[in-house]
Structures are given as structure tokens and as C-alpha cells.
Amino acid sequence: MSRGISWNLRQKLKLLAFIALFSGPLVAAWAMVEWRVGIPEEKAAHGRLEPTLPPLSQWPLEEGAATLDHEEWVLAYDCLLPCGGLADRLWRLHRALGREAPRVTRLRLGGGQDPLPGEQVVHWQERPAWSDDAVTWLIDFEGRVVLSYGQDDDPSEILEDVRRLLRMNPEIERLSRE
């Protein structure tokens, strides 16, 4: 007679333990992401992720957008309505970047006001349905829309996100292309 657990049952318990050992962390990570539990607040972006928006190169803009440097991040905002306050907040945000400011360009879409220093103005050929005059988009150096911010979002949170993204994506060496 055998003592304790049979050899076959012991092998099945080992298999279940290995499955739990390797799948447990995956289930826990999925639950953390799905329910936003245990994710530090200081590591999350303040803006809204925008993976469905087309890249900047596919936006229906007039020809002036071609002057953008492909190595720069872009803060783009729609200015259909008078947007002097938003333009001023983004100008101040751009200045607050300090030595990193040359890596970011401000792009105003529409509007009749004169551009602020360091700002480029282009107009829509036709305004897309996804555009909103109360939104600022942060576009990466490859032209992809990364984050969007509403008009009521705190500029200090936008600044924090921009600084984090610039720090995580060091400047591309321009000498490598020469």
C-alpha cells in the first residue's frame, strides 16, 4: 500500500502549481491595468490617449504645415473660435520648458490673430469631424498624436507630461544623418 498522495495526483498538483506560478502574475497585471488599481498616479499621463487619430501628415491642412521639423514634438490646437487665452497659456508653457523648448513647436490651426513668438499658423483645408476647438494635441516627433487635453486641463499637468515625454525620448542626434 502506498502512503499519502499517489504519484499521479502529486504530478497533477505540481502541474497546477506551475500553472498558478506563471499565470498568477499575468492575471494580477491584467486586473491592475483594467481596474487601475495599484498604478502610481505620478506615472500616469494627465492627458487622454488618442490612438485612433490620424498622424499629422494625414491631417487636411494647407501647405504651411510642411515647414515642421520632423525631429520636433508639436503642441497643436484648433483655434476656430477666438483662442487668445489658450494661445497665451501654451506660449507660457513653451517658455517654461527652458532648454528643451527648441524640441517643441506650437501649431495653431486656424484663427485670425497674429501668431505669438515661436508659433506656426496653418489652416484646415476642411475641418475633420474629430477636430474640436477646445482640444490641444501633443504630437510626437514621428507625427503621431500621443495625448489630447481639454481646454479646462491644468497647463502645469500638460507641462509635466511634455517634460516626461521629452526626458523619455532623448533628442535625436542630427549628426547621424550627415
mmCIF file of C-alpha atoms in Angstrom:
data_model
loop_
_atom_site.group_PDB
_atom_site.id
_atom_site.type_symbol
_atom_site.label_atom_id
_atom_site.label_comp_id
_atom_site.label_asym_id
_atom_site.label_seq_id
_atom_site.Cartn_x
_atom_site.Cartn_y
_atom_site.Cartn_z
ATOM 1 C CA MET A 1 0.000 0.000 0.000
ATOM 2 C CA SER A 2 1.148 3.490 -0.693
ATOM 3 C CA ARG A 3 1.402 6.191 1.863
ATOM 4 C CA GLY A 4 -0.070 9.686 1.425
ATOM 5 C CA ILE A 5 -0.791 11.026 -2.040
ATOM 6 C CA SER A 6 -0.385 8.850 -5.104
ATOM 7 C CA TRP A 7 2.358 9.618 -7.595
ATOM 8 C CA ASN A 8 -0.171 10.553 -10.301
ATOM 9 C CA LEU A 9 -2.007 13.028 -8.044
ATOM 10 C CA ARG A 10 1.273 14.540 -6.903
ATOM 11 C CA GLN A 11 2.278 15.190 -10.548
ATOM 12 C CA LYS A 12 -1.072 16.848 -11.235
ATOM 13 C CA LEU A 13 -0.665 19.095 -8.191
ATOM 14 C CA LYS A 14 2.834 20.081 -9.374
ATOM 15 C CA LEU A 15 1.432 20.959 -12.789
ATOM 16 C CA LEU A 16 -1.324 23.097 -11.227
ATOM 17 C CA ALA A 17 1.256 24.838 -9.026
ATOM 18 C CA PHE A 18 3.407 25.680 -12.088
ATOM 19 C CA ILE A 19 0.387 26.992 -13.967
ATOM 20 C CA ALA A 20 -0.583 29.167 -10.994
ATOM 21 C CA LEU A 21 3.015 30.348 -10.589
ATOM 22 C CA PHE A 22 3.273 31.565 -14.177
ATOM 23 C CA SER A 23 -0.300 32.702 -14.850
ATOM 24 C CA GLY A 24 -0.913 34.397 -11.494
ATOM 25 C CA PRO A 25 1.248 37.466 -12.246
ATOM 26 C CA LEU A 26 -0.379 37.834 -15.666
ATOM 27 C CA VAL A 27 -3.856 37.798 -14.171
ATOM 28 C CA ALA A 28 -2.776 40.262 -11.467
ATOM 29 C CA ALA A 29 -1.223 42.630 -14.049
ATOM 30 C CA TRP A 30 -4.330 42.481 -16.221
ATOM 31 C CA ALA A 31 -6.525 43.295 -13.208
ATOM 32 C CA MET A 32 -4.276 46.232 -12.239
ATOM 33 C CA VAL A 33 -4.448 47.708 -15.730
ATOM 34 C CA GLU A 34 -8.149 47.040 -16.219
ATOM 35 C CA TRP A 35 -9.298 48.442 -12.874
ATOM 36 C CA ARG A 36 -6.443 50.995 -12.454
ATOM 37 C CA VAL A 37 -5.563 49.538 -9.058
ATOM 38 C CA GLY A 38 -2.030 49.792 -7.746
ATOM 39 C CA ILE A 39 -0.769 52.050 -10.543
ATOM 40 C CA PRO A 40 1.026 55.069 -9.087
ATOM 41 C CA GLU A 41 -0.680 58.319 -10.027
ATOM 42 C CA GLU A 42 2.606 60.093 -10.739
ATOM 43 C CA LYS A 43 3.391 57.623 -13.526
ATOM 44 C CA ALA A 44 0.133 58.106 -15.448
ATOM 45 C CA ALA A 45 -0.238 60.761 -18.138
ATOM 46 C CA HIS A 46 -2.678 63.559 -17.411
ATOM 47 C CA GLY A 47 -3.999 63.781 -20.964
ATOM 48 C CA ARG A 48 -6.165 61.344 -22.835
ATOM 49 C CA LEU A 49 -4.514 58.817 -25.137
ATOM 50 C CA GLU A 50 -5.557 59.259 -28.769
ATOM 51 C CA PRO A 51 -4.511 56.163 -30.742
ATOM 52 C CA THR A 52 -7.387 56.484 -33.233
ATOM 53 C CA LEU A 53 -6.498 59.931 -34.590
ATOM 54 C CA PRO A 54 -4.594 60.019 -37.880
ATOM 55 C CA PRO A 55 -0.953 61.130 -37.914
ATOM 56 C CA LEU A 56 -0.232 64.809 -38.527
ATOM 57 C CA SER A 57 0.875 64.105 -42.107
ATOM 58 C CA GLN A 58 -2.670 62.921 -42.905
ATOM 59 C CA TRP A 59 -4.475 65.925 -41.415
ATOM 60 C CA PRO A 60 -6.295 68.028 -44.049
ATOM 61 C CA LEU A 61 -4.067 71.094 -43.635
ATOM 62 C CA GLU A 62 -2.996 73.759 -46.098
ATOM 63 C CA GLU A 63 0.580 73.694 -47.343
ATOM 64 C CA GLY A 64 2.113 75.656 -44.428
ATOM 65 C CA ALA A 65 2.387 72.563 -42.227
ATOM 66 C CA ALA A 66 5.202 71.202 -44.392
ATOM 67 C CA THR A 67 7.670 73.530 -42.621
ATOM 68 C CA LEU A 68 7.528 71.478 -39.416
ATOM 69 C CA ASP A 69 10.773 69.773 -38.422
ATOM 70 C CA HIS A 70 10.331 66.009 -38.237
ATOM 71 C CA GLU A 71 12.505 65.842 -35.117
ATOM 72 C CA GLU A 72 10.265 68.089 -33.034
ATOM 73 C CA TRP A 73 7.297 67.432 -30.823
ATOM 74 C CA VAL A 74 4.220 69.508 -31.666
ATOM 75 C CA LEU A 75 1.596 71.129 -29.457
ATOM 76 C CA ALA A 76 -1.279 71.655 -31.906
ATOM 77 C CA TYR A 77 -4.543 73.359 -31.065
ATOM 78 C CA ASP A 78 -7.608 74.261 -33.054
ATOM 79 C CA CYS A 79 -8.436 77.943 -32.989
ATOM 80 C CA LEU A 80 -11.802 78.178 -34.730
ATOM 81 C CA LEU A 81 -13.191 80.433 -32.009
ATOM 82 C CA PRO A 82 -11.162 83.302 -30.518
ATOM 83 C CA CYS A 83 -8.461 81.490 -28.588
ATOM 84 C CA GLY A 84 -6.156 84.188 -27.261
ATOM 85 C CA GLY A 85 -6.247 82.731 -23.745
ATOM 86 C CA LEU A 86 -5.317 79.247 -24.895
ATOM 87 C CA ALA A 87 -2.571 80.590 -27.170
ATOM 88 C CA ASP A 88 -1.128 82.583 -24.267
ATOM 89 C CA ARG A 89 -1.212 79.567 -21.892
ATOM 90 C CA LEU A 90 0.576 77.401 -24.449
ATOM 91 C CA TRP A 91 3.128 80.148 -25.124
ATOM 92 C CA ARG A 92 3.890 80.330 -21.392
ATOM 93 C CA LEU A 93 4.059 76.530 -21.214
ATOM 94 C CA HIS A 94 6.512 76.530 -24.119
ATOM 95 C CA ARG A 95 8.717 79.097 -22.389
ATOM 96 C CA ALA A 96 8.616 77.076 -19.169
ATOM 97 C CA LEU A 97 10.313 74.185 -20.983
ATOM 98 C CA GLY A 98 13.574 76.129 -20.817
ATOM 99 C CA ARG A 99 16.435 74.473 -22.690
ATOM 100 C CA GLU A 100 14.066 71.799 -24.026
ATOM 101 C CA ALA A 101 11.839 74.409 -25.744
ATOM 102 C CA PRO A 102 13.520 74.069 -29.181
ATOM 103 C CA ARG A 103 12.362 70.440 -29.298
ATOM 104 C CA VAL A 104 8.692 71.529 -29.228
ATOM 105 C CA THR A 105 6.760 73.509 -31.823
ATOM 106 C CA ARG A 106 3.380 75.145 -31.283
ATOM 107 C CA LEU A 107 0.966 74.781 -34.187
ATOM 108 C CA ARG A 108 -2.215 76.850 -34.285
ATOM 109 C CA LEU A 109 -4.861 75.521 -36.628
ATOM 110 C CA GLY A 110 -6.855 78.479 -37.918
ATOM 111 C CA GLY A 111 -7.621 81.742 -36.235
ATOM 112 C CA GLY A 112 -7.170 85.267 -37.456
ATOM 113 C CA GLN A 113 -4.857 86.607 -34.751
ATOM 114 C CA ASP A 114 -1.183 87.235 -35.343
ATOM 115 C CA PRO A 115 0.990 84.298 -34.291
ATOM 116 C CA LEU A 116 2.773 84.529 -30.964
ATOM 117 C CA PRO A 117 6.572 84.135 -30.962
ATOM 118 C CA GLY A 118 7.604 80.600 -31.890
ATOM 119 C CA GLU A 119 4.147 79.655 -33.131
ATOM 120 C CA GLN A 120 3.225 78.454 -36.598
ATOM 121 C CA VAL A 121 -0.231 79.035 -38.041
ATOM 122 C CA VAL A 122 -1.859 76.815 -40.647
ATOM 123 C CA HIS A 123 -5.466 76.471 -41.691
ATOM 124 C CA TRP A 124 -7.661 73.475 -42.285
ATOM 125 C CA GLN A 125 -8.474 72.678 -45.913
ATOM 126 C CA GLU A 126 -11.636 71.227 -44.438
ATOM 127 C CA ARG A 127 -12.234 70.698 -40.775
ATOM 128 C CA PRO A 128 -12.358 66.975 -39.860
ATOM 129 C CA ALA A 129 -15.179 65.585 -37.736
ATOM 130 C CA TRP A 130 -12.772 64.539 -34.955
ATOM 131 C CA SER A 131 -11.453 68.095 -34.501
ATOM 132 C CA ASP A 132 -12.625 70.146 -31.542
ATOM 133 C CA ASP A 133 -11.861 73.800 -30.853
ATOM 134 C CA ALA A 134 -11.358 73.110 -27.151
ATOM 135 C CA VAL A 135 -8.608 70.494 -27.579
ATOM 136 C CA THR A 136 -4.825 70.637 -27.585
ATOM 137 C CA TRP A 137 -2.988 67.687 -29.111
ATOM 138 C CA LEU A 138 0.535 66.599 -28.225
ATOM 139 C CA ILE A 139 2.126 65.050 -31.310
ATOM 140 C CA ASP A 140 5.387 63.112 -31.201
ATOM 141 C CA PHE A 141 8.398 63.618 -33.489
ATOM 142 C CA GLU A 142 7.063 60.965 -35.878
ATOM 143 C CA GLY A 143 3.757 62.806 -36.322
ATOM 144 C CA ARG A 144 1.573 60.518 -34.183
ATOM 145 C CA VAL A 145 -0.962 62.062 -31.837
ATOM 146 C CA VAL A 146 0.055 60.923 -28.369
ATOM 147 C CA LEU A 147 -2.202 62.810 -25.958
ATOM 148 C CA SER A 148 -5.030 65.320 -26.047
ATOM 149 C CA TYR A 149 -6.005 67.882 -23.449
ATOM 150 C CA GLY A 150 -9.243 69.749 -22.922
ATOM 151 C CA GLN A 151 -9.474 73.495 -22.511
ATOM 152 C CA ASP A 152 -10.010 73.091 -18.772
ATOM 153 C CA ASP A 153 -6.914 70.937 -18.198
ATOM 154 C CA ASP A 154 -4.271 72.469 -15.967
ATOM 155 C CA PRO A 155 -1.281 73.754 -18.001
ATOM 156 C CA SER A 156 1.082 72.524 -15.277
ATOM 157 C CA GLU A 157 -0.142 68.964 -15.924
ATOM 158 C CA ILE A 158 0.448 69.413 -19.659
ATOM 159 C CA LEU A 159 3.929 70.743 -18.890
ATOM 160 C CA GLU A 160 4.619 67.744 -16.663
ATOM 161 C CA ASP A 161 3.573 65.331 -19.426
ATOM 162 C CA VAL A 162 5.646 67.143 -22.064
ATOM 163 C CA ARG A 163 8.732 67.155 -19.828
ATOM 164 C CA ARG A 164 8.322 63.454 -19.059
ATOM 165 C CA LEU A 165 7.968 62.568 -22.746
ATOM 166 C CA LEU A 166 10.968 64.694 -23.709
ATOM 167 C CA ARG A 167 13.046 63.074 -20.964
ATOM 168 C CA MET A 168 11.982 59.568 -22.030
ATOM 169 C CA ASN A 169 12.746 60.338 -25.698
ATOM 170 C CA PRO A 170 16.190 61.939 -25.838
ATOM 171 C CA GLU A 171 16.988 64.266 -28.689
ATOM 172 C CA ILE A 172 17.841 62.508 -31.911
ATOM 173 C CA GLU A 173 21.439 63.076 -32.924
ATOM 174 C CA ARG A 174 21.375 65.231 -36.025
ATOM 175 C CA LEU A 175 24.945 64.247 -36.855
ATOM 176 C CA SER A 176 23.888 60.689 -37.668
ATOM 177 C CA ARG A 177 22.148 61.864 -40.850
ATOM 178 C CA GLU A 178 25.024 63.951 -42.164
#
